[in-house]
């Protein structure tokens, strides 16, 4: 019999909170059972195993990020949209480091298809429409933006920039200025060869 008040949704949210507190890699069904002061077996009627729990947290994080991104982009274009979307990822990672890490989890093809991942791609493509990038160039730019946002945020959260000046906010703004300039002046294919 399931313990009163426990559900897959409640366990997912508690797992997400736990991830933010102790790190996504530390989230297991056992750790969650300790949090609720229940036996591990009582959670298996709600989640299959630790991988299922981790995948549920990843799906939650992707949906939260997509919702924030949609709200931030409303009515914006060009550099304003680029900055808004970049700040969504950075702010979310700072507020929810465990959930942000969960959003990077490689999902099964079925879970990925049902996730908000497609919304993330569409949000990024919406930003790029303001730069008039299409076809393969748009795909290259989507990958560049994802790499830059995730790389910067990951290094910053890990303390990689904490030992030198200038302040990371100043660097972030300059990086976004540089990305905007690159996107406005996207090189033609084969131009560097």
JSON list of C-alpha atoms in Angstrom, two decimals:
[
{"chain": "A", "resi": 1, "resn": "UNK", "atom": "CA", "xyz": [0.00, 0.00, 0.00]},
{"chain": "A", "resi": 2, "resn": "UNK", "atom": "CA", "xyz": [1.34, 3.44, -0.94]},
{"chain": "A", "resi": 3, "resn": "UNK", "atom": "CA", "xyz": [2.12, 5.84, 1.88]},
{"chain": "A", "resi": 4, "resn": "UNK", "atom": "CA", "xyz": [-0.49, 8.60, 2.09]},
{"chain": "A", "resi": 5, "resn": "UNK", "atom": "CA", "xyz": [0.62, 11.80, 0.44]},
{"chain": "A", "resi": 6, "resn": "UNK", "atom": "CA", "xyz": [3.34, 10.28, -1.72]},
{"chain": "A", "resi": 7, "resn": "UNK", "atom": "CA", "xyz": [3.02, 10.50, -5.48]},
{"chain": "A", "resi": 8, "resn": "UNK", "atom": "CA", "xyz": [5.36, 10.48, -8.44]},
{"chain": "A", "resi": 9, "resn": "UNK", "atom": "CA", "xyz": [4.94, 14.26, -8.72]},
{"chain": "A", "resi": 10, "resn": "UNK", "atom": "CA", "xyz": [5.70, 14.89, -5.06]},
{"chain": "A", "resi": 11, "resn": "UNK", "atom": "CA", "xyz": [8.74, 12.60, -5.19]},
{"chain": "A", "resi": 12, "resn": "UNK", "atom": "CA", "xyz": [9.98, 14.31, -8.36]},
{"chain": "A", "resi": 13, "resn": "UNK", "atom": "CA", "xyz": [9.73, 17.75, -6.78]},
{"chain": "A", "resi": 14, "resn": "UNK", "atom": "CA", "xyz": [11.40, 16.53, -3.59]},
{"chain": "A", "resi": 15, "resn": "UNK", "atom": "CA", "xyz": [14.12, 14.92, -5.71]},
{"chain": "A", "resi": 16, "resn": "UNK", "atom": "CA", "xyz": [14.63, 18.22, -7.54]},
{"chain": "A", "resi": 17, "resn": "UNK", "atom": "CA", "xyz": [14.93, 20.07, -4.23]},
{"chain": "A", "resi": 18, "resn": "UNK", "atom": "CA", "xyz": [17.39, 17.44, -3.01]},
{"chain": "A", "resi": 19, "resn": "UNK", "atom": "CA", "xyz": [19.42, 17.85, -6.22]},
{"chain": "A", "resi": 20, "resn": "UNK", "atom": "CA", "xyz": [19.65, 21.60, -5.60]},
{"chain": "A", "resi": 21, "resn": "UNK", "atom": "CA", "xyz": [20.83, 20.96, -2.04]},
{"chain": "A", "resi": 22, "resn": "UNK", "atom": "CA", "xyz": [23.34, 18.12, -2.48]},
{"chain": "A", "resi": 23, "resn": "UNK", "atom": "CA", "xyz": [23.93, 17.83, -6.23]},
{"chain": "A", "resi": 24, "resn": "UNK", "atom": "CA", "xyz": [22.14, 15.88, -8.92]},
{"chain": "A", "resi": 25, "resn": "UNK", "atom": "CA", "xyz": [24.64, 13.01, -8.79]},
{"chain": "A", "resi": 26, "resn": "UNK", "atom": "CA", "xyz": [23.64, 12.34, -5.17]},
{"chain": "A", "resi": 27, "resn": "UNK", "atom": "CA", "xyz": [19.93, 11.89, -5.90]},
{"chain": "A", "resi": 28, "resn": "UNK", "atom": "CA", "xyz": [18.79, 8.28, -5.46]},
{"chain": "A", "resi": 29, "resn": "UNK", "atom": "CA", "xyz": [15.63, 6.54, -4.35]},
{"chain": "A", "resi": 30, "resn": "UNK", "atom": "CA", "xyz": [17.44, 5.67, -1.10]},
{"chain": "A", "resi": 31, "resn": "UNK", "atom": "CA", "xyz": [18.32, 9.32, -0.43]},
{"chain": "A", "resi": 32, "resn": "UNK", "atom": "CA", "xyz": [14.74, 10.33, -1.13]},
{"chain": "A", "resi": 33, "resn": "UNK", "atom": "CA", "xyz": [13.40, 7.61, 1.19]},
{"chain": "A", "resi": 34, "resn": "UNK", "atom": "CA", "xyz": [15.59, 9.02, 3.97]},
{"chain": "A", "resi": 35, "resn": "UNK", "atom": "CA", "xyz": [14.20, 12.48, 3.28]},
{"chain": "A", "resi": 36, "resn": "UNK", "atom": "CA", "xyz": [10.63, 11.20, 3.77]},
{"chain": "A", "resi": 37, "resn": "UNK", "atom": "CA", "xyz": [11.65, 8.83, 6.58]},
{"chain": "A", "resi": 38, "resn": "UNK", "atom": "CA", "xyz": [10.14, 5.86, 4.77]},
{"chain": "A", "resi": 39, "resn": "UNK", "atom": "CA", "xyz": [11.45, 2.53, 3.55]},
{"chain": "A", "resi": 40, "resn": "UNK", "atom": "CA", "xyz": [12.90, 2.50, 0.04]},
{"chain": "A", "resi": 41, "resn": "UNK", "atom": "CA", "xyz": [10.38, -0.14, -1.03]},
{"chain": "A", "resi": 42, "resn": "UNK", "atom": "CA", "xyz": [7.49, 2.25, -0.33]},
{"chain": "A", "resi": 43, "resn": "UNK", "atom": "CA", "xyz": [8.72, 4.56, -3.11]},
{"chain": "A", "resi": 44, "resn": "UNK", "atom": "CA", "xyz": [8.76, 1.89, -5.79]},
{"chain": "A", "resi": 45, "resn": "UNK", "atom": "CA", "xyz": [5.02, 2.16, -6.33]},
{"chain": "A", "resi": 46, "resn": "UNK", "atom": "CA", "xyz": [5.67, 5.72, -7.55]},
{"chain": "A", "resi": 47, "resn": "UNK", "atom": "CA", "xyz": [9.07, 5.54, -9.29]},
{"chain": "A", "resi": 48, "resn": "UNK", "atom": "CA", "xyz": [10.68, 2.46, -10.87]},
{"chain": "A", "resi": 49, "resn": "UNK", "atom": "CA", "xyz": [14.25, 3.12, -9.72]},
{"chain": "A", "resi": 50, "resn": "UNK", "atom": "CA", "xyz": [16.85, 5.86, -9.28]},
{"chain": "A", "resi": 51, "resn": "UNK", "atom": "CA", "xyz": [17.23, 6.28, -13.06]},
{"chain": "A", "resi": 52, "resn": "UNK", "atom": "CA", "xyz": [13.47, 6.82, -13.41]},
{"chain": "A", "resi": 53, "resn": "UNK", "atom": "CA", "xyz": [13.59, 9.40, -10.61]},
{"chain": "A", "resi": 54, "resn": "UNK", "atom": "CA", "xyz": [16.55, 11.19, -12.22]},
{"chain": "A", "resi": 55, "resn": "UNK", "atom": "CA", "xyz": [14.79, 11.21, -15.59]},
{"chain": "A", "resi": 56, "resn": "UNK", "atom": "CA", "xyz": [11.65, 12.69, -14.00]},
{"chain": "A", "resi": 57, "resn": "UNK", "atom": "CA", "xyz": [13.76, 15.45, -12.42]},
{"chain": "A", "resi": 58, "resn": "UNK", "atom": "CA", "xyz": [15.37, 16.15, -15.79]},
{"chain": "A", "resi": 59, "resn": "UNK", "atom": "CA", "xyz": [11.95, 16.44, -17.44]},
{"chain": "A", "resi": 60, "resn": "UNK", "atom": "CA", "xyz": [10.81, 18.82, -14.68]},
{"chain": "A", "resi": 61, "resn": "UNK", "atom": "CA", "xyz": [13.90, 20.98, -15.11]},
{"chain": "A", "resi": 62, "resn": "UNK", "atom": "CA", "xyz": [13.55, 21.11, -18.90]},
{"chain": "A", "resi": 63, "resn": "UNK", "atom": "CA", "xyz": [9.91, 22.17, -18.57]},
{"chain": "A", "resi": 64, "resn": "UNK", "atom": "CA", "xyz": [10.72, 24.84, -15.98]},
{"chain": "A", "resi": 65, "resn": "UNK", "atom": "CA", "xyz": [13.50, 26.24, -18.16]},
{"chain": "A", "resi": 66, "resn": "UNK", "atom": "CA", "xyz": [11.30, 26.26, -21.26]},
{"chain": "A", "resi": 67, "resn": "UNK", "atom": "CA", "xyz": [8.52, 28.07, -19.39]},
{"chain": "A", "resi": 68, "resn": "UNK", "atom": "CA", "xyz": [10.98, 30.71, -18.19]},
{"chain": "A", "resi": 69, "resn": "UNK", "atom": "CA", "xyz": [12.47, 31.04, -21.66]},
{"chain": "A", "resi": 70, "resn": "UNK", "atom": "CA", "xyz": [9.05, 31.52, -23.27]},
{"chain": "A", "resi": 71, "resn": "UNK", "atom": "CA", "xyz": [8.12, 34.22, -20.79]},
{"chain": "A", "resi": 72, "resn": "UNK", "atom": "CA", "xyz": [11.47, 35.99, -21.19]},
{"chain": "A", "resi": 73, "resn": "UNK", "atom": "CA", "xyz": [11.32, 36.06, -25.00]},
{"chain": "A", "resi": 74, "resn": "UNK", "atom": "CA", "xyz": [7.80, 37.45, -25.29]},
{"chain": "A", "resi": 75, "resn": "UNK", "atom": "CA", "xyz": [7.95, 40.62, -27.38]},
{"chain": "A", "resi": 76, "resn": "UNK", "atom": "CA", "xyz": [11.74, 40.60, -27.73]},
{"chain": "A", "resi": 77, "resn": "UNK", "atom": "CA", "xyz": [13.99, 40.29, -30.78]},
{"chain": "A", "resi": 78, "resn": "UNK", "atom": "CA", "xyz": [17.65, 40.57, -31.73]},
{"chain": "A", "resi": 79, "resn": "UNK", "atom": "CA", "xyz": [20.18, 41.19, -28.98]},
{"chain": "A", "resi": 80, "resn": "UNK", "atom": "CA", "xyz": [17.43, 41.83, -26.45]},
{"chain": "A", "resi": 81, "resn": "UNK", "atom": "CA", "xyz": [16.05, 38.32, -27.07]},
{"chain": "A", "resi": 82, "resn": "UNK", "atom": "CA", "xyz": [19.52, 36.78, -27.09]},
{"chain": "A", "resi": 83, "resn": "UNK", "atom": "CA", "xyz": [20.36, 38.36, -23.72]},
{"chain": "A", "resi": 84, "resn": "UNK", "atom": "CA", "xyz": [17.00, 37.42, -22.22]},
{"chain": "A", "resi": 85, "resn": "UNK", "atom": "CA", "xyz": [17.36, 33.74, -23.18]},
{"chain": "A", "resi": 86, "resn": "UNK", "atom": "CA", "xyz": [20.99, 33.58, -22.05]},
{"chain": "A", "resi": 87, "resn": "UNK", "atom": "CA", "xyz": [20.04, 35.08, -18.69]},
{"chain": "A", "resi": 88, "resn": "UNK", "atom": "CA", "xyz": [17.25, 32.54, -18.24]},
{"chain": "A", "resi": 89, "resn": "UNK", "atom": "CA", "xyz": [19.78, 29.70, -18.39]},
{"chain": "A", "resi": 90, "resn": "UNK", "atom": "CA", "xyz": [22.33, 31.44, -16.20]},
{"chain": "A", "resi": 91, "resn": "UNK", "atom": "CA", "xyz": [19.81, 32.55, -13.58]},
{"chain": "A", "resi": 92, "resn": "UNK", "atom": "CA", "xyz": [18.16, 29.13, -13.44]},
{"chain": "A", "resi": 93, "resn": "UNK", "atom": "CA", "xyz": [21.53, 27.43, -12.99]},
{"chain": "A", "resi": 94, "resn": "UNK", "atom": "CA", "xyz": [22.39, 29.77, -10.13]},
{"chain": "A", "resi": 95, "resn": "UNK", "atom": "CA", "xyz": [19.01, 29.32, -8.43]},
{"chain": "A", "resi": 96, "resn": "UNK", "atom": "CA", "xyz": [18.73, 25.58, -9.08]},
{"chain": "A", "resi": 97, "resn": "UNK", "atom": "CA", "xyz": [22.18, 24.07, -9.68]},
{"chain": "A", "resi": 98, "resn": "UNK", "atom": "CA", "xyz": [20.96, 20.49, -9.21]},
{"chain": "A", "resi": 99, "resn": "UNK", "atom": "CA", "xyz": [18.02, 20.90, -11.54]},
{"chain": "A", "resi": 100, "resn": "UNK", "atom": "CA", "xyz": [20.24, 22.61, -14.09]},
{"chain": "A", "resi": 101, "resn": "UNK", "atom": "CA", "xyz": [22.57, 19.61, -13.98]},
{"chain": "A", "resi": 102, "resn": "UNK", "atom": "CA", "xyz": [19.52, 17.34, -14.37]},
{"chain": "A", "resi": 103, "resn": "UNK", "atom": "CA", "xyz": [18.52, 19.22, -17.52]},
{"chain": "A", "resi": 104, "resn": "UNK", "atom": "CA", "xyz": [21.78, 17.98, -19.08]},
{"chain": "A", "resi": 105, "resn": "UNK", "atom": "CA", "xyz": [20.90, 14.31, -18.49]},
{"chain": "A", "resi": 106, "resn": "UNK", "atom": "CA", "xyz": [20.90, 12.22, -21.64]},
{"chain": "A", "resi": 107, "resn": "UNK", "atom": "CA", "xyz": [17.33, 10.99, -21.96]},
{"chain": "A", "resi": 108, "resn": "UNK", "atom": "CA", "xyz": [16.03, 7.89, -23.65]},
{"chain": "A", "resi": 109, "resn": "UNK", "atom": "CA", "xyz": [14.65, 8.64, -27.13]},
{"chain": "A", "resi": 110, "resn": "UNK", "atom": "CA", "xyz": [11.09, 8.18, -25.84]},
{"chain": "A", "resi": 111, "resn": "UNK", "atom": "CA", "xyz": [11.59, 10.53, -22.89]},
{"chain": "A", "resi": 112, "resn": "UNK", "atom": "CA", "xyz": [13.38, 13.09, -25.07]},
{"chain": "A", "resi": 113, "resn": "UNK", "atom": "CA", "xyz": [10.51, 13.09, -27.56]},
{"chain": "A", "resi": 114, "resn": "UNK", "atom": "CA", "xyz": [8.03, 13.77, -24.75]},
{"chain": "A", "resi": 115, "resn": "UNK", "atom": "CA", "xyz": [10.21, 16.39, -23.05]},
{"chain": "A", "resi": 116, "resn": "UNK", "atom": "CA", "xyz": [10.38, 20.16, -23.34]},
{"chain": "A", "resi": 117, "resn": "UNK", "atom": "CA", "xyz": [13.67, 19.76, -25.22]},
{"chain": "A", "resi": 118, "resn": "UNK", "atom": "CA", "xyz": [11.98, 20.62, -28.50]},
{"chain": "A", "resi": 119, "resn": "UNK", "atom": "CA", "xyz": [10.70, 23.85, -26.92]},
{"chain": "A", "resi": 120, "resn": "UNK", "atom": "CA", "xyz": [14.29, 24.80, -26.05]},
{"chain": "A", "resi": 121, "resn": "UNK", "atom": "CA", "xyz": [15.36, 24.35, -29.64]},
{"chain": "A", "resi": 122, "resn": "UNK", "atom": "CA", "xyz": [12.40, 26.41, -30.84]},
{"chain": "A", "resi": 123, "resn": "UNK", "atom": "CA", "xyz": [13.19, 29.20, -28.37]},
{"chain": "A", "resi": 124, "resn": "UNK", "atom": "CA", "xyz": [16.75, 29.33, -29.62]},
{"chain": "A", "resi": 125, "resn": "UNK", "atom": "CA", "xyz": [15.59, 29.29, -33.23]},
{"chain": "A", "resi": 126, "resn": "UNK", "atom": "CA", "xyz": [13.16, 32.12, -32.44]},
{"chain": "A", "resi": 127, "resn": "UNK", "atom": "CA", "xyz": [16.10, 34.22, -31.24]},
{"chain": "A", "resi": 128, "resn": "UNK", "atom": "CA", "xyz": [18.05, 33.37, -34.39]},
{"chain": "A", "resi": 129, "resn": "UNK", "atom": "CA", "xyz": [15.22, 34.42, -36.71]},
{"chain": "A", "resi": 130, "resn": "UNK", "atom": "CA", "xyz": [16.07, 37.97, -35.62]},
{"chain": "A", "resi": 131, "resn": "UNK", "atom": "CA", "xyz": [19.53, 37.41, -37.09]},
{"chain": "A", "resi": 132, "resn": "UNK", "atom": "CA", "xyz": [18.15, 35.97, -40.35]},
{"chain": "A", "resi": 133, "resn": "UNK", "atom": "CA", "xyz": [20.03, 32.69, -40.02]},
{"chain": "A", "resi": 134, "resn": "UNK", "atom": "CA", "xyz": [18.43, 29.74, -41.78]},
{"chain": "A", "resi": 135, "resn": "UNK", "atom": "CA", "xyz": [19.13, 26.15, -42.76]},
{"chain": "A", "resi": 136, "resn": "UNK", "atom": "CA", "xyz": [22.46, 24.66, -41.69]},
{"chain": "A", "resi": 137, "resn": "UNK", "atom": "CA", "xyz": [23.73, 28.04, -40.48]},
{"chain": "A", "resi": 138, "resn": "UNK", "atom": "CA", "xyz": [20.84, 28.22, -38.02]},
{"chain": "A", "resi": 139, "resn": "UNK", "atom": "CA", "xyz": [21.67, 24.73, -36.75]},
{"chain": "A", "resi": 140, "resn": "UNK", "atom": "CA", "xyz": [25.33, 25.68, -36.33]},
{"chain": "A", "resi": 141, "resn": "UNK", "atom": "CA", "xyz": [24.28, 28.81, -34.42]},
{"chain": "A", "resi": 142, "resn": "UNK", "atom": "CA", "xyz": [21.90, 26.82, -32.17]},
{"chain": "A", "resi": 143, "resn": "UNK", "atom": "CA", "xyz": [24.81, 24.54, -31.25]},
{"chain": "A", "resi": 144, "resn": "UNK", "atom": "CA", "xyz": [27.13, 27.50, -30.68]},
{"chain": "A", "resi": 145, "resn": "UNK", "atom": "CA", "xyz": [24.65, 29.23, -28.39]},
{"chain": "A", "resi": 146, "resn": "UNK", "atom": "CA", "xyz": [24.00, 26.06, -26.38]},
{"chain": "A", "resi": 147, "resn": "UNK", "atom": "CA", "xyz": [27.72, 25.42, -26.02]},
{"chain": "A", "resi": 148, "resn": "UNK", "atom": "CA", "xyz": [28.44, 28.97, -24.96]},
{"chain": "A", "resi": 149, "resn": "UNK", "atom": "CA", "xyz": [25.60, 29.24, -22.45]},
{"chain": "A", "resi": 150, "resn": "UNK", "atom": "CA", "xyz": [26.20, 25.83, -20.90]},
{"chain": "A", "resi": 151, "resn": "UNK", "atom": "CA", "xyz": [29.99, 26.14, -20.96]},
{"chain": "A", "resi": 152, "resn": "UNK", "atom": "CA", "xyz": [30.05, 29.54, -19.30]},
{"chain": "A", "resi": 153, "resn": "UNK", "atom": "CA", "xyz": [27.45, 28.61, -16.68]},
{"chain": "A", "resi": 154, "resn": "UNK", "atom": "CA", "xyz": [29.17, 25.32, -15.85]},
{"chain": "A", "resi": 155, "resn": "UNK", "atom": "CA", "xyz": [32.58, 26.95, -15.46]},
{"chain": "A", "resi": 156, "resn": "UNK", "atom": "CA", "xyz": [31.13, 29.79, -13.40]},
{"chain": "A", "resi": 157, "resn": "UNK", "atom": "CA", "xyz": [29.20, 27.45, -11.07]},
{"chain": "A", "resi": 158, "resn": "UNK", "atom": "CA", "xyz": [32.32, 25.33, -10.63]},
{"chain": "A", "resi": 159, "resn": "UNK", "atom": "CA", "xyz": [34.33, 28.37, -9.50]},
{"chain": "A", "resi": 160, "resn": "UNK", "atom": "CA", "xyz": [36.40, 28.49, -12.66]},
{"chain": "A", "resi": 161, "resn": "UNK", "atom": "CA", "xyz": [36.28, 32.29, -12.85]},
{"chain": "A", "resi": 162, "resn": "UNK", "atom": "CA", "xyz": [36.43, 33.10, -9.16]},
{"chain": "A", "resi": 163, "resn": "UNK", "atom": "CA", "xyz": [40.18, 33.72, -8.95]},
{"chain": "A", "resi": 164, "resn": "UNK", "atom": "CA", "xyz": [40.55, 36.64, -11.32]},
{"chain": "A", "resi": 165, "resn": "UNK", "atom": "CA", "xyz": [39.15, 39.99, -12.32]},
{"chain": "A", "resi": 166, "resn": "UNK", "atom": "CA", "xyz": [37.05, 41.34, -13.95]},
{"chain": "A", "resi": 167, "resn": "UNK", "atom": "CA", "xyz": [33.76, 40.33, -12.34]},
{"chain": "A", "resi": 168, "resn": "UNK", "atom": "CA", "xyz": [31.94, 37.43, -14.01]},
{"chain": "A", "resi": 169, "resn": "UNK", "atom": "CA", "xyz": [28.90, 39.64, -14.71]},
{"chain": "A", "resi": 170, "resn": "UNK", "atom": "CA", "xyz": [31.06, 42.00, -16.74]},
{"chain": "A", "resi": 171, "resn": "UNK", "atom": "CA", "xyz": [32.53, 39.08, -18.66]},
{"chain": "A", "resi": 172, "resn": "UNK", "atom": "CA", "xyz": [29.06, 37.61, -19.25]},
{"chain": "A", "resi": 173, "resn": "UNK", "atom": "CA", "xyz": [27.87, 40.89, -20.75]},
{"chain": "A", "resi": 174, "resn": "UNK", "atom": "CA", "xyz": [30.95, 41.14, -22.98]},
{"chain": "A", "resi": 175, "resn": "UNK", "atom": "CA", "xyz": [30.54, 37.53, -24.13]},
{"chain": "A", "resi": 176, "resn": "UNK", "atom": "CA", "xyz": [26.93, 38.24, -25.09]},
{"chain": "A", "resi": 177, "resn": "UNK", "atom": "CA", "xyz": [28.04, 41.40, -26.94]},
{"chain": "A", "resi": 178, "resn": "UNK", "atom": "CA", "xyz": [30.56, 39.30, -28.86]},
{"chain": "A", "resi": 179, "resn": "UNK", "atom": "CA", "xyz": [27.99, 36.60, -29.62]},
{"chain": "A", "resi": 180, "resn": "UNK", "atom": "CA", "xyz": [25.55, 39.22, -30.88]},
{"chain": "A", "resi": 181, "resn": "UNK", "atom": "CA", "xyz": [28.24, 40.67, -33.16]},
{"chain": "A", "resi": 182, "resn": "UNK", "atom": "CA", "xyz": [29.10, 37.20, -34.48]},
{"chain": "A", "resi": 183, "resn": "UNK", "atom": "CA", "xyz": [25.45, 36.35, -35.17]},
{"chain": "A", "resi": 184, "resn": "UNK", "atom": "CA", "xyz": [24.94, 39.67, -36.99]},
{"chain": "A", "resi": 185, "resn": "UNK", "atom": "CA", "xyz": [28.05, 38.97, -39.10]},
{"chain": "A", "resi": 186, "resn": "UNK", "atom": "CA", "xyz": [27.76, 35.21, -39.54]},
{"chain": "A", "resi": 187, "resn": "UNK", "atom": "CA", "xyz": [30.47, 33.99, -41.93]},
{"chain": "A", "resi": 188, "resn": "UNK", "atom": "CA", "xyz": [29.45, 32.37, -45.18]},
{"chain": "A", "resi": 189, "resn": "UNK", "atom": "CA", "xyz": [30.18, 28.65, -45.53]},
{"chain": "A", "resi": 190, "resn": "UNK", "atom": "CA", "xyz": [33.75, 28.05, -46.67]},
{"chain": "A", "resi": 191, "resn": "UNK", "atom": "CA", "xyz": [34.78, 31.67, -46.03]},
{"chain": "A", "resi": 192, "resn": "UNK", "atom": "CA", "xyz": [37.62, 30.60, -43.73]},
{"chain": "A", "resi": 193, "resn": "UNK", "atom": "CA", "xyz": [38.93, 27.79, -45.93]}
]
